[in-house]
């Protein structure tokens, strides 16, 4: 897909990592901006190709490719799996290999924990979902809890879920230039006007933070004791 | 899925309409907020159940249900199909029937054109994607081009694509209350910080507007002459 032939960049491959039990918009948010990069092919990859049922149990996204089909993407986006999933060595090994040759290595939400587990974040400034922030330091990362997304060299990590959209626009600008990035923002009419402002722990009330923690606890219990769906 | 048992609302069914050739985040954006409503079951519906390949050709979303499986959702979200798709009478009939008994009838992006074609917008204040605004009046709607989302009675229409996220948070508040809505926003870390500000025609430069129009024109030509994918 391209704006016009005059905007054709060189062909690039963008891989987005899907998992069973993941959060759908961790992948779909960044994808919707990245797909606009002229010359880009986006490949959704997973350990096994096919439908991935998301955390709510209400929707499946299809990964067209196995990890091994896309060993050297130019750009890749690591989304987290279920909060109780232990990353497989196969996934970590794919991340390491892909990072060796990537132009950009990125993560959304708890995906930075996978980058850390793969050994990529030692001494690297990084962020993640606010509820996972404590996990970053154990991998030698320099946690940046106040940042929505953080670039350190060719690694970009985004905070929770929708921060991935903003990170993706930063990336479109880096790869395709500001005009294409802004035209993409206009086509997506991304002029956010949330009706209230509780999107970060510094904005939310103590009661709302407590509710969100309670919710996450329920999710973890539910994911640990069932097939991973939140019911 | 629920926050805790103390937050259980009555069970409600939310239907989200998928199509072949649609834009993925038109559906996934609102879904990610709406799924948090305690007691809610989200059902992705389509004319025929199964995988729906999205406009870029890079991803498929699976509709688990046929339209007829969910004739009376409490809430439904109408997403648009490909910009060249003519809505089928079956889809329009489902929209009319669902609207008869719904608590909330909603649309994202060009989905309001489907509501209009179904005859639901006569004399109703509504919005849509900025590039589709001219189409609203032909259905007797009162276009509100300056609004990100518009509520008129039980009908809520959102502007282009990501405006559906903001509309969904408004709906979560209406159905489940402000605390749940804010806790959902916090879990999604929806604290938007776009790196530039071109998300509406009033913010974008003339050159960026021109690029976006050019892009849409290419999309329409591509969708008209191929299998609907933008390549």
Tab-separated table of C-alpha atoms in Angstrom:
chain	number	residue	atom	x	y	z
A	1	UNK	CA	0.000	0.000	0.000
A	2	UNK	CA	1.331	3.436	-0.792
A	3	UNK	CA	0.282	7.042	-0.910
A	4	UNK	CA	1.392	7.492	-4.519
A	5	UNK	CA	4.292	6.245	-6.568
A	6	UNK	CA	6.143	9.486	-5.812
A	7	UNK	CA	6.231	8.490	-2.142
A	8	UNK	CA	7.537	4.974	-2.656
A	9	UNK	CA	10.158	4.139	-0.104
A	10	UNK	CA	12.296	1.073	-0.459
A	11	UNK	CA	10.371	-2.113	0.364
A	12	UNK	CA	10.500	-2.950	4.072
A	13	UNK	CA	9.058	-5.772	6.128
A	14	UNK	CA	7.424	-5.045	9.463
A	15	UNK	CA	6.729	-8.049	11.715
A	16	UNK	CA	4.177	-7.863	14.524
A	17	UNK	CA	4.302	-10.656	17.109
A	18	UNK	CA	0.964	-12.202	18.098
A	19	UNK	CA	0.243	-14.638	20.935
A	20	UNK	CA	-2.685	-16.672	22.196
A	21	UNK	CA	-4.323	-14.723	25.043
A	22	UNK	CA	-2.869	-11.358	24.017
A	23	UNK	CA	-4.587	-7.968	24.118
A	24	UNK	CA	-5.907	-7.236	20.616
A	25	UNK	CA	-5.177	-3.518	20.433
A	26	UNK	CA	-1.543	-3.964	21.523
A	27	UNK	CA	-1.033	-5.200	17.961
A	28	UNK	CA	-3.804	-3.496	15.993
A	29	UNK	CA	-3.138	0.032	17.324
A	30	UNK	CA	0.461	0.296	16.056
A	31	UNK	CA	-0.338	-1.729	12.922
A	32	UNK	CA	-2.913	0.799	11.722
A	33	UNK	CA	-0.302	3.568	11.564
A	34	UNK	CA	2.644	1.420	10.386
A	35	UNK	CA	0.726	-0.082	7.458
A	36	UNK	CA	0.713	3.352	5.810
A	37	UNK	CA	4.465	3.428	5.316
A	38	UNK	CA	5.031	3.424	1.544
A	39	UNK	CA	6.701	0.176	0.516
A	40	UNK	CA	5.934	-1.560	3.815
A	41	UNK	CA	4.607	-5.090	4.071
A	42	UNK	CA	3.273	-5.944	7.518
A	43	UNK	CA	3.514	-9.606	8.520
A	44	UNK	CA	1.725	-10.857	11.628
A	45	UNK	CA	3.846	-13.669	13.080
A	46	UNK	CA	3.337	-16.186	15.876
A	47	UNK	CA	4.904	-19.408	17.128
A	48	UNK	CA	2.328	-21.219	15.048
A	49	UNK	CA	0.417	-19.439	12.287
A	50	UNK	CA	-3.359	-19.269	12.514
A	51	UNK	CA	-6.044	-17.702	14.687
A	52	UNK	CA	-5.006	-16.304	18.081
A	53	UNK	CA	-7.886	-15.928	20.518
A	54	UNK	CA	-7.388	-12.702	22.482
A	55	UNK	CA	-7.574	-12.224	26.254
A	56	UNK	CA	-11.290	-11.418	26.416
A	57	UNK	CA	-12.164	-14.544	24.452
A	58	UNK	CA	-14.339	-12.384	22.191
A	59	UNK	CA	-12.112	-12.080	19.108
A	60	UNK	CA	-9.403	-13.862	17.123
A	61	UNK	CA	-6.650	-12.264	15.049
A	62	UNK	CA	-4.956	-14.416	12.444
A	63	UNK	CA	-1.170	-14.664	12.238
A	64	UNK	CA	-0.357	-15.474	8.615
A	65	UNK	CA	3.256	-16.398	9.348
A	66	UNK	CA	5.330	-18.540	11.673
A	67	UNK	CA	8.300	-16.874	13.385
A	68	UNK	CA	10.714	-18.752	11.138
A	69	UNK	CA	9.010	-17.350	8.020
A	70	UNK	CA	10.171	-13.824	8.938
A	71	UNK	CA	13.604	-14.152	10.555
A	72	UNK	CA	14.952	-10.743	9.520
A	73	UNK	CA	12.241	-8.074	9.523
A	74	UNK	CA	13.391	-4.493	9.025
A	75	UNK	CA	11.121	-3.441	11.875
A	76	UNK	CA	9.424	-5.599	14.482
A	77	UNK	CA	6.870	-4.945	17.179
A	78	UNK	CA	6.842	-7.226	20.216
A	79	UNK	CA	3.430	-7.457	21.882
A	80	UNK	CA	3.069	-9.279	25.206
A	81	UNK	CA	1.145	-12.486	25.651
A	82	UNK	CA	-1.119	-13.339	28.562
A	83	UNK	CA	0.269	-11.886	31.829
A	84	UNK	CA	0.914	-15.395	33.142
A	85	UNK	CA	2.541	-16.758	29.995
A	86	UNK	CA	6.212	-17.683	30.287
A	87	UNK	CA	7.914	-16.667	27.038
A	88	UNK	CA	9.180	-19.673	25.138
A	89	UNK	CA	12.828	-19.987	24.193
A	90	UNK	CA	11.658	-20.108	20.582
A	91	UNK	CA	10.100	-16.644	20.860
A	92	UNK	CA	13.116	-15.227	22.720
A	93	UNK	CA	15.473	-16.687	20.163
A	94	UNK	CA	13.445	-15.149	17.317
A	95	UNK	CA	13.588	-11.764	19.060
A	96	UNK	CA	17.383	-12.009	19.447
A	97	UNK	CA	17.928	-13.015	15.829
A	98	UNK	CA	15.559	-10.376	14.483
A	99	UNK	CA	17.272	-7.699	16.570
A	100	UNK	CA	20.678	-8.548	15.084
A	101	UNK	CA	19.644	-7.189	11.679
A	102	UNK	CA	16.643	-4.951	12.386
A	103	UNK	CA	16.496	-1.243	11.665
A	104	UNK	CA	14.057	-0.796	14.543
A	105	UNK	CA	13.255	-3.138	17.429
A	106	UNK	CA	10.091	-2.078	19.232
A	107	UNK	CA	7.648	-3.195	21.896
A	108	UNK	CA	4.214	-2.249	23.170
A	109	UNK	CA	2.934	-2.624	26.736
A	110	UNK	CA	4.484	-5.636	28.512
A	111	UNK	CA	6.300	-6.560	25.286
A	112	UNK	CA	9.375	-4.823	26.694
A	113	UNK	CA	9.523	-7.566	29.331
A	114	UNK	CA	10.035	-10.007	26.442
A	115	UNK	CA	12.785	-7.780	25.022
A	116	UNK	CA	14.341	-7.821	28.504
A	117	UNK	CA	14.035	-11.583	28.849
A	118	UNK	CA	15.745	-11.909	25.469
A	119	UNK	CA	18.665	-9.916	26.903
A	120	UNK	CA	18.227	-6.818	24.758
A	121	UNK	CA	17.629	-4.218	27.453
A	122	UNK	CA	20.839	-4.288	29.528
A	123	UNK	CA	21.710	-0.628	30.125
A	124	UNK	CA	18.876	0.460	27.842
A	125	UNK	CA	16.329	3.140	28.763
A	126	UNK	CA	12.897	1.568	28.441
A	127	UNK	CA	9.284	1.761	29.466
A	128	UNK	CA	6.357	-0.666	29.744
A	129	UNK	CA	2.808	-0.879	31.106
A	130	UNK	CA	2.760	0.981	34.453
A	131	UNK	CA	1.765	-2.236	36.253
A	132	UNK	CA	4.795	-4.096	34.834
A	133	UNK	CA	7.371	-1.352	35.507
A	134	UNK	CA	8.994	-3.276	38.393
A	135	UNK	CA	9.937	-6.092	36.035
A	136	UNK	CA	12.145	-3.981	33.769
A	137	UNK	CA	15.005	-3.473	36.227
A	138	UNK	CA	15.520	-7.214	36.694
A	139	UNK	CA	16.688	-7.368	33.073
A	140	UNK	CA	19.190	-4.554	33.598
A	141	UNK	CA	17.027	-1.944	31.840
A	142	UNK	CA	16.861	1.673	32.982
A	143	UNK	CA	13.122	2.095	33.661
A	144	UNK	CA	11.564	5.373	32.477
A	145	UNK	CA	8.148	5.280	34.181
A	146	UNK	CA	7.287	8.831	33.178
A	147	UNK	CA	7.773	8.289	29.452
A	148	UNK	CA	4.991	7.354	27.040
A	149	UNK	CA	7.514	5.804	24.684
A	150	UNK	CA	11.302	5.760	24.845
A	151	UNK	CA	13.839	5.534	22.049
A	152	UNK	CA	17.312	4.296	22.965
A	153	UNK	CA	19.371	3.649	19.870
A	154	UNK	CA	17.288	1.479	17.569
A	155	UNK	CA	15.119	0.158	20.402
A	156	UNK	CA	11.793	1.864	21.069
A	157	UNK	CA	9.595	0.682	23.929
A	158	UNK	CA	6.073	2.003	24.497
A	159	UNK	CA	4.098	2.185	27.730
A	160	UNK	CA	0.781	0.355	28.134
A	161	UNK	CA	-1.420	-0.583	25.201
A	162	UNK	CA	-2.500	2.659	23.514
A	163	UNK	CA	0.949	4.217	23.929
A	164	UNK	CA	1.808	1.936	21.010
A	165	UNK	CA	-0.248	4.153	18.701
A	166	UNK	CA	1.853	7.212	19.542
A	167	UNK	CA	5.069	5.198	19.218
A	168	UNK	CA	3.928	4.009	15.782
A	169	UNK	CA	3.435	7.585	14.585
A	170	UNK	CA	6.933	8.420	15.788
A	171	UNK	CA	8.167	5.457	13.721
A	172	UNK	CA	6.211	6.406	10.593
A	173	UNK	CA	7.865	9.818	10.807
A	174	UNK	CA	11.335	8.245	11.218
A	175	UNK	CA	10.868	5.859	8.287
A	176	UNK	CA	8.629	7.709	5.823
A	177	UNK	CA	8.928	11.342	6.872
A	178	UNK	CA	6.716	13.861	8.551
A	179	UNK	CA	4.245	14.509	5.704
A	180	UNK	CA	3.326	10.847	5.344
A	181	UNK	CA	3.084	10.507	9.123
A	182	UNK	CA	0.765	13.499	9.383
A	183	UNK	CA	-1.360	12.352	6.428
A	184	UNK	CA	-1.686	8.971	8.154
A	185	UNK	CA	-2.765	10.698	11.357
A	186	UNK	CA	-5.351	12.698	9.392
A	187	UNK	CA	-6.703	9.602	7.616
A	188	UNK	CA	-7.059	7.889	10.991
A	189	UNK	CA	-8.566	11.124	12.331
A	190	UNK	CA	-6.284	10.602	15.320
A	191	UNK	CA	-7.208	13.748	17.190
A	192	UNK	CA	-7.700	12.125	20.590
A	193	UNK	CA	-10.345	13.657	22.834
A	194	UNK	CA	-10.814	11.252	25.743
A	195	UNK	CA	-13.902	12.279	27.727
A	196	UNK	CA	-11.932	12.051	30.996
A	197	UNK	CA	-8.296	11.967	31.977
A	198	UNK	CA	-7.272	8.896	33.904
A	199	UNK	CA	-4.907	7.357	31.379
A	200	UNK	CA	-1.799	7.387	33.559
A	201	UNK	CA	-1.165	6.682	37.250
A	202	UNK	CA	-0.283	10.354	37.744
A	203	UNK	CA	-3.708	11.413	36.449
A	204	UNK	CA	-5.959	8.733	37.951
A	205	UNK	CA	-7.489	8.930	41.431
A	206	UNK	CA	-6.325	6.488	44.135
A	207	UNK	CA	-9.693	4.711	43.883
A	208	UNK	CA	-9.323	4.260	40.119
A	209	UNK	CA	-5.748	2.985	40.512
A	210	UNK	CA	-6.989	0.493	43.109
A	211	UNK	CA	-9.769	-0.661	40.782
A	212	UNK	CA	-7.300	-1.145	37.917
A	213	UNK	CA	-4.962	-3.161	40.161
A	214	UNK	CA	-7.888	-5.287	41.320
A	215	UNK	CA	-8.859	-5.896	37.719
A	216	UNK	CA	-5.336	-6.962	36.794
A	217	UNK	CA	-5.242	-9.309	39.801
A	218	UNK	CA	-8.515	-10.902	38.666
A	219	UNK	CA	-7.123	-11.252	35.174
A	220	UNK	CA	-4.007	-13.003	36.440
A	221	UNK	CA	-6.040	-15.374	38.628
A	222	UNK	CA	-8.435	-16.084	35.788
A	223	UNK	CA	-5.608	-16.620	33.281
A	224	UNK	CA	-3.813	-18.942	35.723
A	225	UNK	CA	-6.764	-21.150	36.460
A	226	UNK	CA	-8.527	-21.425	33.114
A	227	UNK	CA	-7.707	-21.464	29.460
A	228	UNK	CA	-6.402	-17.922	29.757
A	229	UNK	CA	-9.591	-16.101	28.894
A	230	UNK	CA	-10.876	-13.342	31.108
A	231	UNK	CA	-14.513	-14.129	31.875
B	1	UNK	CA	-14.978	-10.296	32.162
B	2	UNK	CA	-15.539	-8.088	35.170
B	3	UNK	CA	-13.656	-5.848	37.526
B	4	UNK	CA	-14.942	-7.658	40.603
B	5	UNK	CA	-18.248	-9.198	41.544
B	6	UNK	CA	-19.175	-5.953	43.312
B	7	UNK	CA	-19.121	-4.221	39.932
B	8	UNK	CA	-21.297	-6.704	38.106
B	9	UNK	CA	-23.798	-4.980	35.891
B	10	UNK	CA	-26.664	-6.867	34.318
B	11	UNK	CA	-25.511	-9.033	31.405
B	12	UNK	CA	-25.513	-7.132	28.122
B	13	UNK	CA	-24.612	-8.121	24.576
B	14	UNK	CA	-22.538	-5.796	22.426
B	15	UNK	CA	-22.385	-6.586	18.696
B	16	UNK	CA	-19.614	-5.212	16.492
B	17	UNK	CA	-20.177	-5.437	12.732
B	18	UNK	CA	-17.227	-6.690	10.650
B	19	UNK	CA	-16.843	-6.716	6.862
B	20	UNK	CA	-14.399	-8.012	4.306
B	21	UNK	CA	-12.072	-5.147	3.327
B	22	UNK	CA	-12.750	-3.089	6.464
B	23	UNK	CA	-10.247	-1.054	8.481
B	24	UNK	CA	-9.147	-3.198	11.441
B	25	UNK	CA	-8.959	-0.513	14.110
B	26	UNK	CA	-12.462	0.790	13.344
B	27	UNK	CA	-13.597	-2.337	15.216
B	28	UNK	CA	-10.698	-3.109	17.546
B	29	UNK	CA	-10.349	0.416	18.959
B	30	UNK	CA	-13.873	0.663	20.417
B	31	UNK	CA	-13.904	-3.049	21.324
B	32	UNK	CA	-10.914	-2.700	23.646
B	33	UNK	CA	-12.768	-0.208	25.857
B	34	UNK	CA	-16.253	-1.769	25.574
B	35	UNK	CA	-15.054	-5.256	26.574
B	36	UNK	CA	-14.343	-3.931	30.071
B	37	UNK	CA	-17.996	-3.271	30.847
B	38	UNK	CA	-18.865	-5.650	33.688
B	39	UNK	CA	-21.391	-8.223	32.476
B	40	UNK	CA	-20.782	-7.447	28.794
B	41	UNK	CA	-20.339	-10.089	26.125
B	42	UNK	CA	-18.931	-8.732	22.873
B	43	UNK	CA	-19.964	-10.598	19.711
B	44	UNK	CA	-18.255	-9.858	16.407
B	45	UNK	CA	-20.845	-10.350	13.668
B	46	UNK	CA	-20.719	-10.390	9.879
B	47	UNK	CA	-22.883	-11.440	6.962
B	48	UNK	CA	-21.046	-14.742	7.054
B	49	UNK	CA	-19.009	-15.790	10.101
B	50	UNK	CA	-15.311	-16.450	9.674
B	51	UNK	CA	-12.127	-14.556	8.853
B	52	UNK	CA	-12.468	-11.063	7.373
B	53	UNK	CA	-9.365	-9.873	5.552
B	54	UNK	CA	-8.882	-6.167	6.281
B	55	UNK	CA	-8.215	-3.374	3.774
B	56	UNK	CA	-4.417	-3.614	3.826
B	57	UNK	CA	-4.513	-7.344	3.120
B	58	UNK	CA	-2.105	-7.849	6.039
B	59	UNK	CA	-4.485	-9.135	8.749
B	60	UNK	CA	-7.714	-11.046	9.285
B	61	UNK	CA	-10.177	-10.618	12.141
B	62	UNK	CA	-12.595	-13.459	12.815
B	63	UNK	CA	-16.329	-12.836	13.158
B	64	UNK	CA	-17.659	-15.632	15.367
B	65	UNK	CA	-21.310	-14.895	14.571
B	66	UNK	CA	-23.615	-14.360	11.612
B	67	UNK	CA	-25.890	-11.312	11.741
B	68	UNK	CA	-28.892	-13.544	12.393
B	69	UNK	CA	-27.213	-15.053	15.464
B	70	UNK	CA	-27.368	-11.670	17.240
B	71	UNK	CA	-30.604	-9.984	16.145
B	72	UNK	CA	-31.172	-7.933	19.299
B	73	UNK	CA	-27.901	-6.722	20.821
B	74	UNK	CA	-28.199	-4.231	23.678
B	75	UNK	CA	-25.477	-2.149	22.055
B	76	UNK	CA	-24.125	-2.358	18.532
B	77	UNK	CA	-21.241	-0.728	16.719
B	78	UNK	CA	-21.486	-0.322	12.945
B	79	UNK	CA	-18.095	-0.217	11.234
B	80	UNK	CA	-17.855	0.614	7.535
B	81	UNK	CA	-16.730	-1.832	4.899
B	82	UNK	CA	-14.488	-1.055	1.947
B	83	UNK	CA	-15.162	2.474	0.623
B	84	UNK	CA	-16.506	1.024	-2.625
B	85	UNK	CA	-18.727	-1.631	-1.042
B	86	UNK	CA	-22.459	-1.175	-1.515
B	87	UNK	CA	-24.163	-2.211	1.739
B	88	UNK	CA	-26.313	-5.276	1.257
B	89	UNK	CA	-29.993	-5.230	2.103
B	90	UNK	CA	-29.235	-7.986	4.610
B	91	UNK	CA	-26.862	-5.743	6.533
B	92	UNK	CA	-29.239	-2.768	6.377
B	93	UNK	CA	-32.128	-4.926	7.530
B	94	UNK	CA	-30.064	-6.222	10.472
B	95	UNK	CA	-29.205	-2.639	11.432
B	96	UNK	CA	-32.893	-1.622	11.340
B	97	UNK	CA	-34.013	-4.617	13.409
B	98	UNK	CA	-31.200	-4.233	15.938
B	99	UNK	CA	-32.001	-0.521	16.320
B	100	UNK	CA	-35.635	-1.288	17.195
B	101	UNK	CA	-34.635	-2.827	20.517
B	102	UNK	CA	-31.105	-1.512	21.192
B	103	UNK	CA	-30.145	0.598	24.178
B	104	UNK	CA	-27.408	2.213	22.119
B	105	UNK	CA	-26.944	2.284	18.345
B	106	UNK	CA	-23.455	3.450	17.405
B	107	UNK	CA	-21.105	3.836	14.457
B	108	UNK	CA	-17.442	4.506	13.815
B	109	UNK	CA	-15.962	6.302	10.810
B	110	UNK	CA	-18.025	5.705	7.631
B	111	UNK	CA	-20.309	3.375	9.608
B	112	UNK	CA	-22.718	6.297	9.986
B	113	UNK	CA	-23.281	6.136	6.228
B	114	UNK	CA	-24.640	2.618	6.801
B	115	UNK	CA	-26.899	3.919	9.586
B	116	UNK	CA	-28.064	6.577	7.136
B	117	UNK	CA	-28.653	4.081	4.339
B	118	UNK	CA	-30.712	2.037	6.803
B	119	UNK	CA	-32.915	5.096	7.321
B	120	UNK	CA	-31.944	5.760	10.936
B	121	UNK	CA	-30.464	9.240	10.608
B	122	UNK	CA	-33.375	11.355	9.322
B	123	UNK	CA	-33.276	14.552	11.388
B	124	UNK	CA	-30.488	13.107	13.551
B	125	UNK	CA	-27.277	14.998	14.408
B	126	UNK	CA	-24.375	12.831	13.280
B	127	UNK	CA	-20.746	12.758	12.284
B	128	UNK	CA	-18.489	10.518	10.203
B	129	UNK	CA	-14.978	10.414	8.694
B	130	UNK	CA	-14.167	13.912	7.450
B	131	UNK	CA	-13.824	12.603	3.880
B	132	UNK	CA	-17.334	11.084	4.005
B	133	UNK	CA	-19.090	14.107	5.562
B	134	UNK	CA	-20.867	15.066	2.314
B	135	UNK	CA	-22.661	11.735	2.265
B	136	UNK	CA	-24.512	12.265	5.548
B	137	UNK	CA	-26.915	14.952	4.344
B	138	UNK	CA	-28.286	12.754	1.557
B	139	UNK	CA	-29.778	10.529	4.254
B	140	UNK	CA	-31.464	13.465	5.989
B	141	UNK	CA	-28.899	13.616	8.813
B	142	UNK	CA	-27.756	16.890	10.348
B	143	UNK	CA	-23.974	16.720	9.768
B	144	UNK	CA	-21.780	17.873	12.665
B	145	UNK	CA	-18.329	18.111	11.015
B	146	UNK	CA	-16.751	19.737	14.055
B	147	UNK	CA	-17.695	17.000	16.499
B	148	UNK	CA	-15.470	14.054	17.399
B	149	UNK	CA	-18.529	12.010	18.353
B	150	UNK	CA	-22.165	13.006	18.570
B	151	UNK	CA	-24.939	11.622	20.724
B	152	UNK	CA	-28.484	12.213	19.545
B	153	UNK	CA	-30.936	10.205	21.633
B	154	UNK	CA	-29.674	6.627	21.690
B	155	UNK	CA	-27.637	7.037	18.490
B	156	UNK	CA	-23.942	7.877	18.826
B	157	UNK	CA	-21.840	8.412	15.705
B	158	UNK	CA	-18.071	8.843	15.844
B	159	UNK	CA	-15.807	10.633	13.377
B	160	UNK	CA	-13.010	8.796	11.552
B	161	UNK	CA	-11.392	5.645	12.884
B	162	UNK	CA	-9.723	6.548	16.181
B	163	UNK	CA	-12.635	8.776	17.241
B	164	UNK	CA	-14.301	5.426	17.980
B	165	UNK	CA	-11.987	4.965	20.964
B	166	UNK	CA	-13.192	8.187	22.563
B	167	UNK	CA	-16.812	7.339	21.776
B	168	UNK	CA	-16.331	3.945	23.429
B	169	UNK	CA	-15.082	5.537	26.642
B	170	UNK	CA	-18.157	7.795	26.639
B	171	UNK	CA	-20.276	4.634	26.321
B	172	UNK	CA	-18.444	2.749	29.085
B	173	UNK	CA	-19.181	5.711	31.349
B	174	UNK	CA	-22.885	5.718	30.343
B	175	UNK	CA	-23.299	1.971	30.884
B	176	UNK	CA	-20.917	1.098	33.729
B	177	UNK	CA	-20.213	4.445	35.369
B	178	UNK	CA	-17.298	6.788	35.609
B	179	UNK	CA	-15.025	4.733	37.918
B	180	UNK	CA	-15.070	1.687	35.647
B	181	UNK	CA	-14.565	3.909	32.605
B	182	UNK	CA	-11.561	5.625	34.186
B	183	UNK	CA	-10.065	2.336	35.405
B	184	UNK	CA	-10.422	1.008	31.837
B	185	UNK	CA	-8.647	4.093	30.520
B	186	UNK	CA	-5.860	3.562	33.053
B	187	UNK	CA	-5.474	-0.134	32.182
B	188	UNK	CA	-5.233	0.809	28.506
B	189	UNK	CA	-2.861	3.616	29.514
B	190	UNK	CA	-4.910	5.792	27.174
B	191	UNK	CA	-3.075	9.023	27.777
B	192	UNK	CA	-2.672	10.031	24.145
B	193	UNK	CA	0.478	11.945	23.245
B	194	UNK	CA	0.615	12.072	19.453
B	195	UNK	CA	4.032	13.358	18.358
B	196	UNK	CA	2.389	15.839	15.970
B	197	UNK	CA	-1.052	17.325	15.536
B	198	UNK	CA	-2.598	16.688	12.172
B	199	UNK	CA	-5.514	14.497	13.253
B	200	UNK	CA	-8.293	16.723	11.935
B	201	UNK	CA	-8.716	18.837	8.797
B	202	UNK	CA	-8.629	21.974	10.959
B	203	UNK	CA	-5.172	21.023	12.294
B	204	UNK	CA	-3.513	19.583	9.186
B	205	UNK	CA	-1.672	21.656	6.602
B	206	UNK	CA	-3.135	22.022	3.073
B	207	UNK	CA	-0.348	19.763	1.769
B	208	UNK	CA	-1.175	17.039	4.298
B	209	UNK	CA	-4.901	17.278	3.489
B	210	UNK	CA	-4.052	16.949	-0.190
B	211	UNK	CA	-1.880	13.883	0.502
B	212	UNK	CA	-4.647	12.252	2.527
B	213	UNK	CA	-7.176	12.884	-0.249
B	214	UNK	CA	-4.752	11.452	-2.805
B	215	UNK	CA	-4.309	8.387	-0.625
B	216	UNK	CA	-8.062	7.862	-0.327
B	217	UNK	CA	-8.441	8.234	-4.093
B	218	UNK	CA	-5.766	5.563	-4.630
B	219	UNK	CA	-7.531	3.327	-2.130
B	220	UNK	CA	-10.859	3.687	-3.936
B	221	UNK	CA	-9.261	2.973	-7.323
B	222	UNK	CA	-7.391	0.003	-5.895
B	223	UNK	CA	-10.482	-1.359	-4.138
B	224	UNK	CA	-12.541	-0.946	-7.332
B	225	UNK	CA	-10.154	-2.736	-9.613
B	226	UNK	CA	-8.822	-5.570	-7.463
B	227	UNK	CA	-10.008	-7.846	-4.704
B	228	UNK	CA	-10.395	-4.860	-2.419
B	229	UNK	CA	-6.932	-4.956	-0.905
B	230	UNK	CA	-4.789	-1.864	-0.863
B	231	UNK	CA	-1.430	-2.824	-2.236
